[in-house]
mmCIF file of C-alpha atoms in Angstrom:
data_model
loop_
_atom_site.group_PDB
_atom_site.id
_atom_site.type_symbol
_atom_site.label_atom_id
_atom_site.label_comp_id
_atom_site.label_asym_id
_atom_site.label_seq_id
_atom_site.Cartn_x
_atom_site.Cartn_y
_atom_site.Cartn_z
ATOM 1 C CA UNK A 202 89.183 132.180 85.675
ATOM 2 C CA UNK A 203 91.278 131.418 88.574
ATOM 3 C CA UNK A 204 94.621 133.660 89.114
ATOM 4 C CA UNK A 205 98.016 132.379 91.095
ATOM 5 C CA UNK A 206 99.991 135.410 92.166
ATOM 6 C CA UNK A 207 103.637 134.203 93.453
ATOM 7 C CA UNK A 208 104.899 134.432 95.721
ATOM 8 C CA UNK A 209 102.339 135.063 98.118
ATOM 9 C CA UNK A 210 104.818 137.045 100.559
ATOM 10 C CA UNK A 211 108.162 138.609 99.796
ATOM 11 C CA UNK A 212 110.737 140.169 101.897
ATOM 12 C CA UNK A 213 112.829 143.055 100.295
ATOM 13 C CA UNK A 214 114.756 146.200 101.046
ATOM 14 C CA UNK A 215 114.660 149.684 100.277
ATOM 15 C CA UNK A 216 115.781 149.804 96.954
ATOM 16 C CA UNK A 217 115.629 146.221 95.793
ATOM 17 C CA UNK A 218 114.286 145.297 92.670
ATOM 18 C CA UNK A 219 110.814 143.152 92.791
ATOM 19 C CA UNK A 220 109.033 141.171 90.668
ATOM 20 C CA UNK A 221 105.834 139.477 91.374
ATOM 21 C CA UNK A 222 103.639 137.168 88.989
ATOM 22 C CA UNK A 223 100.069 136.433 88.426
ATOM 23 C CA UNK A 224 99.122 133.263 86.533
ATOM 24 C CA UNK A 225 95.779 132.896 84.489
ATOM 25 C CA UNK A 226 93.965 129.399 84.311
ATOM 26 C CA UNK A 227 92.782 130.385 80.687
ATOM 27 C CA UNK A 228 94.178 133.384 78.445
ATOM 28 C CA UNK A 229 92.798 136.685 79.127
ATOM 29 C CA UNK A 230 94.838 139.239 76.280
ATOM 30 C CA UNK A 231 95.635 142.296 78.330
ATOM 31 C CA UNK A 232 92.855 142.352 80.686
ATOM 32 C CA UNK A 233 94.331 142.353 83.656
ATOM 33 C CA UNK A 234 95.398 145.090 86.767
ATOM 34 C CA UNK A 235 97.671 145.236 89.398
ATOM 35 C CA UNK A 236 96.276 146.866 93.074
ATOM 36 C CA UNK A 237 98.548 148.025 95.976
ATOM 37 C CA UNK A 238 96.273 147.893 99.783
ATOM 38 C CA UNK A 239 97.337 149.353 102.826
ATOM 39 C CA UNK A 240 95.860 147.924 105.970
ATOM 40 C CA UNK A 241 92.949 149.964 106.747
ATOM 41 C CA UNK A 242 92.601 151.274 103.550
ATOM 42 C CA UNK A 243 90.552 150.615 99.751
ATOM 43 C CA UNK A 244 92.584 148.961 97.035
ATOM 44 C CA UNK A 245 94.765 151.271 95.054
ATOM 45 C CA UNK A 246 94.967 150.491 91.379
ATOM 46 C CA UNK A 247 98.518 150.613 90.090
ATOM 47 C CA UNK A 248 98.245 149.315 86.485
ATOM 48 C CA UNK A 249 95.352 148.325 83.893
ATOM 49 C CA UNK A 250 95.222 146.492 80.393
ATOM 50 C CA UNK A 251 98.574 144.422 81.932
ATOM 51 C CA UNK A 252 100.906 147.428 81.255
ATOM 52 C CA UNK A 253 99.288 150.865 81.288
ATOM 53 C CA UNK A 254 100.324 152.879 84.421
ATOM 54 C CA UNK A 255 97.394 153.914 86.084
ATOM 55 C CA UNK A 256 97.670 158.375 86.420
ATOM 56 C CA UNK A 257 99.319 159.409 89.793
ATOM 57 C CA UNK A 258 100.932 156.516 90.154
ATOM 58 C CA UNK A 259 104.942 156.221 90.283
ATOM 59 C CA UNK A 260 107.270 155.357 87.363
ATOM 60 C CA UNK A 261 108.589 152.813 89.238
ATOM 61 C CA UNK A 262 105.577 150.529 89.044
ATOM 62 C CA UNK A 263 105.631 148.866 85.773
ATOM 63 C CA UNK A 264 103.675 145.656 84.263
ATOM 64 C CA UNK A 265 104.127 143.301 81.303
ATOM 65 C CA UNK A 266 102.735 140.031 80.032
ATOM 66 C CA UNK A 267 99.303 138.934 77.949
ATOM 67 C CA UNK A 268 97.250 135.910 77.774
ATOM 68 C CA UNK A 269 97.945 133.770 81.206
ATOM 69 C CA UNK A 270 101.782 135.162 82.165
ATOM 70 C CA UNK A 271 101.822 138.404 84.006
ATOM 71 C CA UNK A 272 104.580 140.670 86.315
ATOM 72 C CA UNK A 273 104.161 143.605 88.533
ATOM 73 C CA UNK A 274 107.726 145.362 88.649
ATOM 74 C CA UNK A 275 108.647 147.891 91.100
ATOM 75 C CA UNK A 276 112.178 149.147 89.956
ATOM 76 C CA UNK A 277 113.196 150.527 93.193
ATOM 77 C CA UNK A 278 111.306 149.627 96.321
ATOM 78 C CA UNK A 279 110.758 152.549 98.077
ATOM 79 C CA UNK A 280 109.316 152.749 102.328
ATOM 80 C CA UNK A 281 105.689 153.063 101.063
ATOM 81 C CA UNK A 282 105.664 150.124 99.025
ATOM 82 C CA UNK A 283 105.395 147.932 101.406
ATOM 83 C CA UNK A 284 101.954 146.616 101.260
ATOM 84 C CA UNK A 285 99.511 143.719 99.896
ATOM 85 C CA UNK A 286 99.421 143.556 96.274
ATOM 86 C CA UNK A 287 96.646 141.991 94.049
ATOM 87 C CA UNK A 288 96.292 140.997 90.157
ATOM 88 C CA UNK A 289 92.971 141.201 89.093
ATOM 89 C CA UNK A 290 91.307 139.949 85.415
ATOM 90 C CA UNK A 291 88.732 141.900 83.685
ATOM 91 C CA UNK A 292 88.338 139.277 80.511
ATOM 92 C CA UNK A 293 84.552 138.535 81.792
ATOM 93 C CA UNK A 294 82.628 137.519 84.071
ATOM 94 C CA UNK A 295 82.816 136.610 87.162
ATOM 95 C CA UNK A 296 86.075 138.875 87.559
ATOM 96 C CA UNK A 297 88.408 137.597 89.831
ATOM 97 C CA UNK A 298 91.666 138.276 91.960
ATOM 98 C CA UNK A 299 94.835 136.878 92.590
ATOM 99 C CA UNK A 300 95.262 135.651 96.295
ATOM 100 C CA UNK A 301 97.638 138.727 97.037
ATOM 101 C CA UNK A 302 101.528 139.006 97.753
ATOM 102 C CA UNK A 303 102.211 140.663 100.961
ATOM 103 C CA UNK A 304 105.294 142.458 100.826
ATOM 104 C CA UNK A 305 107.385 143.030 103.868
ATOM 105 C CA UNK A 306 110.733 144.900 105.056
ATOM 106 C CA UNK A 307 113.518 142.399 105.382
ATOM 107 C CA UNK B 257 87.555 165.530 93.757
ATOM 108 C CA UNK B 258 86.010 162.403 93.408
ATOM 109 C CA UNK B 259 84.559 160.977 96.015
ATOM 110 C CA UNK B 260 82.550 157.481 96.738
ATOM 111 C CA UNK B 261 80.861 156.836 100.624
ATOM 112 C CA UNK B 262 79.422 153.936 101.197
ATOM 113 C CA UNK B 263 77.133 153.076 104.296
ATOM 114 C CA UNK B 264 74.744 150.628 105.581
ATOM 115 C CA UNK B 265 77.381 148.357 107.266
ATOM 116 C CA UNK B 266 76.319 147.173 110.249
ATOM 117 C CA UNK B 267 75.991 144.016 112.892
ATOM 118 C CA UNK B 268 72.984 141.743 111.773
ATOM 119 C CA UNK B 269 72.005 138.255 112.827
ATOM 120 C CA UNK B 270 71.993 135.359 110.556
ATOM 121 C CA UNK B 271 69.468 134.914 108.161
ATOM 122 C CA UNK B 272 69.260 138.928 108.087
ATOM 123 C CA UNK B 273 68.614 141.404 105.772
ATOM 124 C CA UNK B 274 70.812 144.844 105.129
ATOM 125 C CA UNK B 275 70.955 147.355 102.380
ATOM 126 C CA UNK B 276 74.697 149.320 101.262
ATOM 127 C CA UNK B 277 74.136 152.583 99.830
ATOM 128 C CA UNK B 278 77.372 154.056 98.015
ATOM 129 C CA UNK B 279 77.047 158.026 97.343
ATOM 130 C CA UNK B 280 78.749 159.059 94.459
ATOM 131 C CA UNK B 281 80.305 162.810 93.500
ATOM 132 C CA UNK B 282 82.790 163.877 90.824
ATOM 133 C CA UNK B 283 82.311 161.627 88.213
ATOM 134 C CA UNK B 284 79.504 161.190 85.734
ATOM 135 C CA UNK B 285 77.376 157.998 87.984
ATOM 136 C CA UNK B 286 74.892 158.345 85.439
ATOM 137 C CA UNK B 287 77.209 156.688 82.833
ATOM 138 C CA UNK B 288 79.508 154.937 84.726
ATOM 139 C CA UNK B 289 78.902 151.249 85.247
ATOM 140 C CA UNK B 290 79.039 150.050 89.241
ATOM 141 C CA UNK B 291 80.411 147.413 91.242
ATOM 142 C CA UNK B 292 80.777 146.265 94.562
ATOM 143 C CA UNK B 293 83.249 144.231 96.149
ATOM 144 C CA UNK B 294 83.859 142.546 99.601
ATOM 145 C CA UNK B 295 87.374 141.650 101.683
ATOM 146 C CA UNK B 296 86.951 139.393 104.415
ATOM 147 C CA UNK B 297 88.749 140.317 107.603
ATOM 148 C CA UNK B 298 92.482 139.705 107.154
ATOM 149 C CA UNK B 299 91.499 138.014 104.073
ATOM 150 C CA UNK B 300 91.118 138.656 100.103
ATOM 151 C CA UNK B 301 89.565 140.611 97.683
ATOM 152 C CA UNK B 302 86.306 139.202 96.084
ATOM 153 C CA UNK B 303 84.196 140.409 93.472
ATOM 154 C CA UNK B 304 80.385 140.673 94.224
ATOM 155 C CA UNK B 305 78.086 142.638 91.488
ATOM 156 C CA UNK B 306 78.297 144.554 88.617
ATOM 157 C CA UNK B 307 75.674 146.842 87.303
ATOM 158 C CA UNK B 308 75.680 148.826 84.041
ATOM 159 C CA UNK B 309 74.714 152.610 83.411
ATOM 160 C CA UNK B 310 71.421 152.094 82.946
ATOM 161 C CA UNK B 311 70.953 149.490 85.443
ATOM 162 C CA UNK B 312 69.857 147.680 82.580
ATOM 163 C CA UNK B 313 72.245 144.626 83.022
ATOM 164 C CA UNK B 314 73.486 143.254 86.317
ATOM 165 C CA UNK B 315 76.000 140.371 87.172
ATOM 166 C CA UNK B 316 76.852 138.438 90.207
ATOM 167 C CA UNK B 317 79.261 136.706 91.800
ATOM 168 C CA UNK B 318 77.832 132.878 92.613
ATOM 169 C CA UNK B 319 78.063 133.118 96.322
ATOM 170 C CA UNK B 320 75.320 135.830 95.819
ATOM 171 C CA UNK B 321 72.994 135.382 93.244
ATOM 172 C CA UNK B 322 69.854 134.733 94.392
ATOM 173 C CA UNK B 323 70.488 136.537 97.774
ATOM 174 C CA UNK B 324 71.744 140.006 96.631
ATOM 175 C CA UNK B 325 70.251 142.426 94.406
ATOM 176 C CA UNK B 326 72.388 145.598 92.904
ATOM 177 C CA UNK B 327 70.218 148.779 91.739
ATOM 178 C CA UNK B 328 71.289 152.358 90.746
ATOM 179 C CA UNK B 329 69.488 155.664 91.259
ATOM 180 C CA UNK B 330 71.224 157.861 88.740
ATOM 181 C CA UNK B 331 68.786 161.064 89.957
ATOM 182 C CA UNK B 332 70.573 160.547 93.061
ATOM 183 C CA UNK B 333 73.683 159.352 92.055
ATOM 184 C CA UNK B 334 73.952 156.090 94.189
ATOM 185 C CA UNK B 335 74.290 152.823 94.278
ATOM 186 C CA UNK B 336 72.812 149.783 96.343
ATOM 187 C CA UNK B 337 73.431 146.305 97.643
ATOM 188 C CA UNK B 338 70.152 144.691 99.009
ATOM 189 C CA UNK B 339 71.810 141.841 100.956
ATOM 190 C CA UNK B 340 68.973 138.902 102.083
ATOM 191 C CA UNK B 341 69.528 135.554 104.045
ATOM 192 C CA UNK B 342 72.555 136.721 105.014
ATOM 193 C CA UNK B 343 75.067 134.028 106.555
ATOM 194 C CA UNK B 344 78.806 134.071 108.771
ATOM 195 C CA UNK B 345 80.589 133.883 105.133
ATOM 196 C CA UNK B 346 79.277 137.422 103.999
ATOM 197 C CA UNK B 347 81.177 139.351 107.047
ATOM 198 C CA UNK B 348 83.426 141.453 105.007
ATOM 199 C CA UNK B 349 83.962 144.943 103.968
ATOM 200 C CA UNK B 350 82.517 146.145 101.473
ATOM 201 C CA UNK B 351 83.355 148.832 98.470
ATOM 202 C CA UNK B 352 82.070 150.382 95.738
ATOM 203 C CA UNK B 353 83.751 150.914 93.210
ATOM 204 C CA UNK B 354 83.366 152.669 89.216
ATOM 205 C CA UNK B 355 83.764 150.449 86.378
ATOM 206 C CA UNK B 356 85.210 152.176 83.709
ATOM 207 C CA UNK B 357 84.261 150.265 80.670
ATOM 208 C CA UNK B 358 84.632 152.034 77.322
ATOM 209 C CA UNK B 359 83.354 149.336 74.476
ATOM 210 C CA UNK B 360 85.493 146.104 75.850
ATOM 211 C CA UNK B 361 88.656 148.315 74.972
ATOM 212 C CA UNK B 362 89.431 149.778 78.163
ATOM 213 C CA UNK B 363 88.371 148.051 81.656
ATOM 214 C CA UNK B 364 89.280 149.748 84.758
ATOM 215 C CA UNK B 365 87.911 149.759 88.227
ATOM 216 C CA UNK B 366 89.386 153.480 88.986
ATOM 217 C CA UNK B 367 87.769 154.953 92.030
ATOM 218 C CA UNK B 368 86.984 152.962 95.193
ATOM 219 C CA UNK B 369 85.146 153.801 98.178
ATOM 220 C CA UNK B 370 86.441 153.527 101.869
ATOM 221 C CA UNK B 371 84.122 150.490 102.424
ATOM 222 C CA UNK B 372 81.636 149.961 104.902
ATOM 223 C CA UNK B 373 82.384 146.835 107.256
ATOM 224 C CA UNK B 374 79.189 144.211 107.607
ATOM 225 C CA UNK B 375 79.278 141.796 110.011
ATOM 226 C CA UNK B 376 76.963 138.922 110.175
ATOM 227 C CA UNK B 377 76.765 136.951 113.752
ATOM 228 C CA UNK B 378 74.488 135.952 116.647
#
């Protein structure tokens, strides 16, 4: 199952709203999770099952969508959002990602 | 806390051979399934293996099969990549990560590990 995030970068500001997509080649229900990675650092997972925030992480992180249309929504970009951001589908095997959206200070 | 180290990375000549260990604490290995993934420098995220509880299934990503072998020792609470004929294309870092997997209804790769960085050259 290949995934097509868009857009694969984005500039934004402090406080912007963002949206960014992941497209499925075939449906997958809800199977699917958002990551945040820093340079340097593991991925981060932000949301799982398309919508369900992951615990810890920040109410401004949100996610919606089921079978091949999916968003990441971050209501309210704040300075340690910026970062590379990847879908991910867990429908079956062999689980793949999106190609990432880096996300940038404008 | 939970914590997953990985380590093992290391330079190795093509055509090589190098084995990832990923120590597990915190959370119960012996009934979590495992997986490991690789990034490429500057690059993407790929998945690589998947291994269940009881090491009694195991999956892999095409580029691998045949090459790579995942295991489990659950009395030690780790987890292994056996990596053979290793080529350029498998320089990466790599993670572990816990598979949480609760009867199809909930899938969740919720703790990773702070990689270990293979590089394959000559």
């Amino acid at each position: 199952i290949q995934l097509t995030q868009s857009p694969s970068s984005l500039s934004a500001s402090i406080g912007d709203r963002v949206i960014i997509t992941c497209r499925a080649s075939q449906a997958i229900t809800t199977f699917l999770a958002w990551y945040q990675q820093k340079p340097g650092k593991a991925p981060n997972l932000l949301i799982h099952a398309a919508s369900t925030l992951q615990n810890g992480v920040p109410s401004r992180f949100s996610g919606s969508g089921s079978g091949t249309d999916f968003t990441l929504t971050i209501s309210s970009l704040q300075p340690e959002d910026f970062a590379t951001y990847y879908c991910q589908q867990l429908n079956n095997y062999p689980i793949t990602f999106g190609q990432g959206t880096r996300l940038e200070i404008k | 806390e939970v914590q997953l180290l990985e380590s093992g990375g290391d330079l190795v000549q093509p055509g090589g051979s190098l084995r990832l260990s990923c120590a597990a604490s915190g959370l119960p290995f012996s009934t979590s399934p495992m997986s490991w993934f690789r990034q490429p420098p500057g690059k993407g995220l790929e998945w690589v293996s998947t291994i269940s509880a009881g090491a009694s299934s195991t999956y892999y990503a095409d580029s691998v099969k045949g090459r790579f072998t995942i295991s489990r020792d659950n009395s030690k609470n780790t987890l292994y990549l056996q990596m053979n004929s290793l080529g350029v294309e498998d320089t990466a870092i790599y993670y572990c990560a816990r598979y949480y997997y609760i009867s199809g209804a909930q899938r969740l790769f919720d703790y990773w590990g702070q990689g270990t960085l293979v590089t394959v050259s000559s």
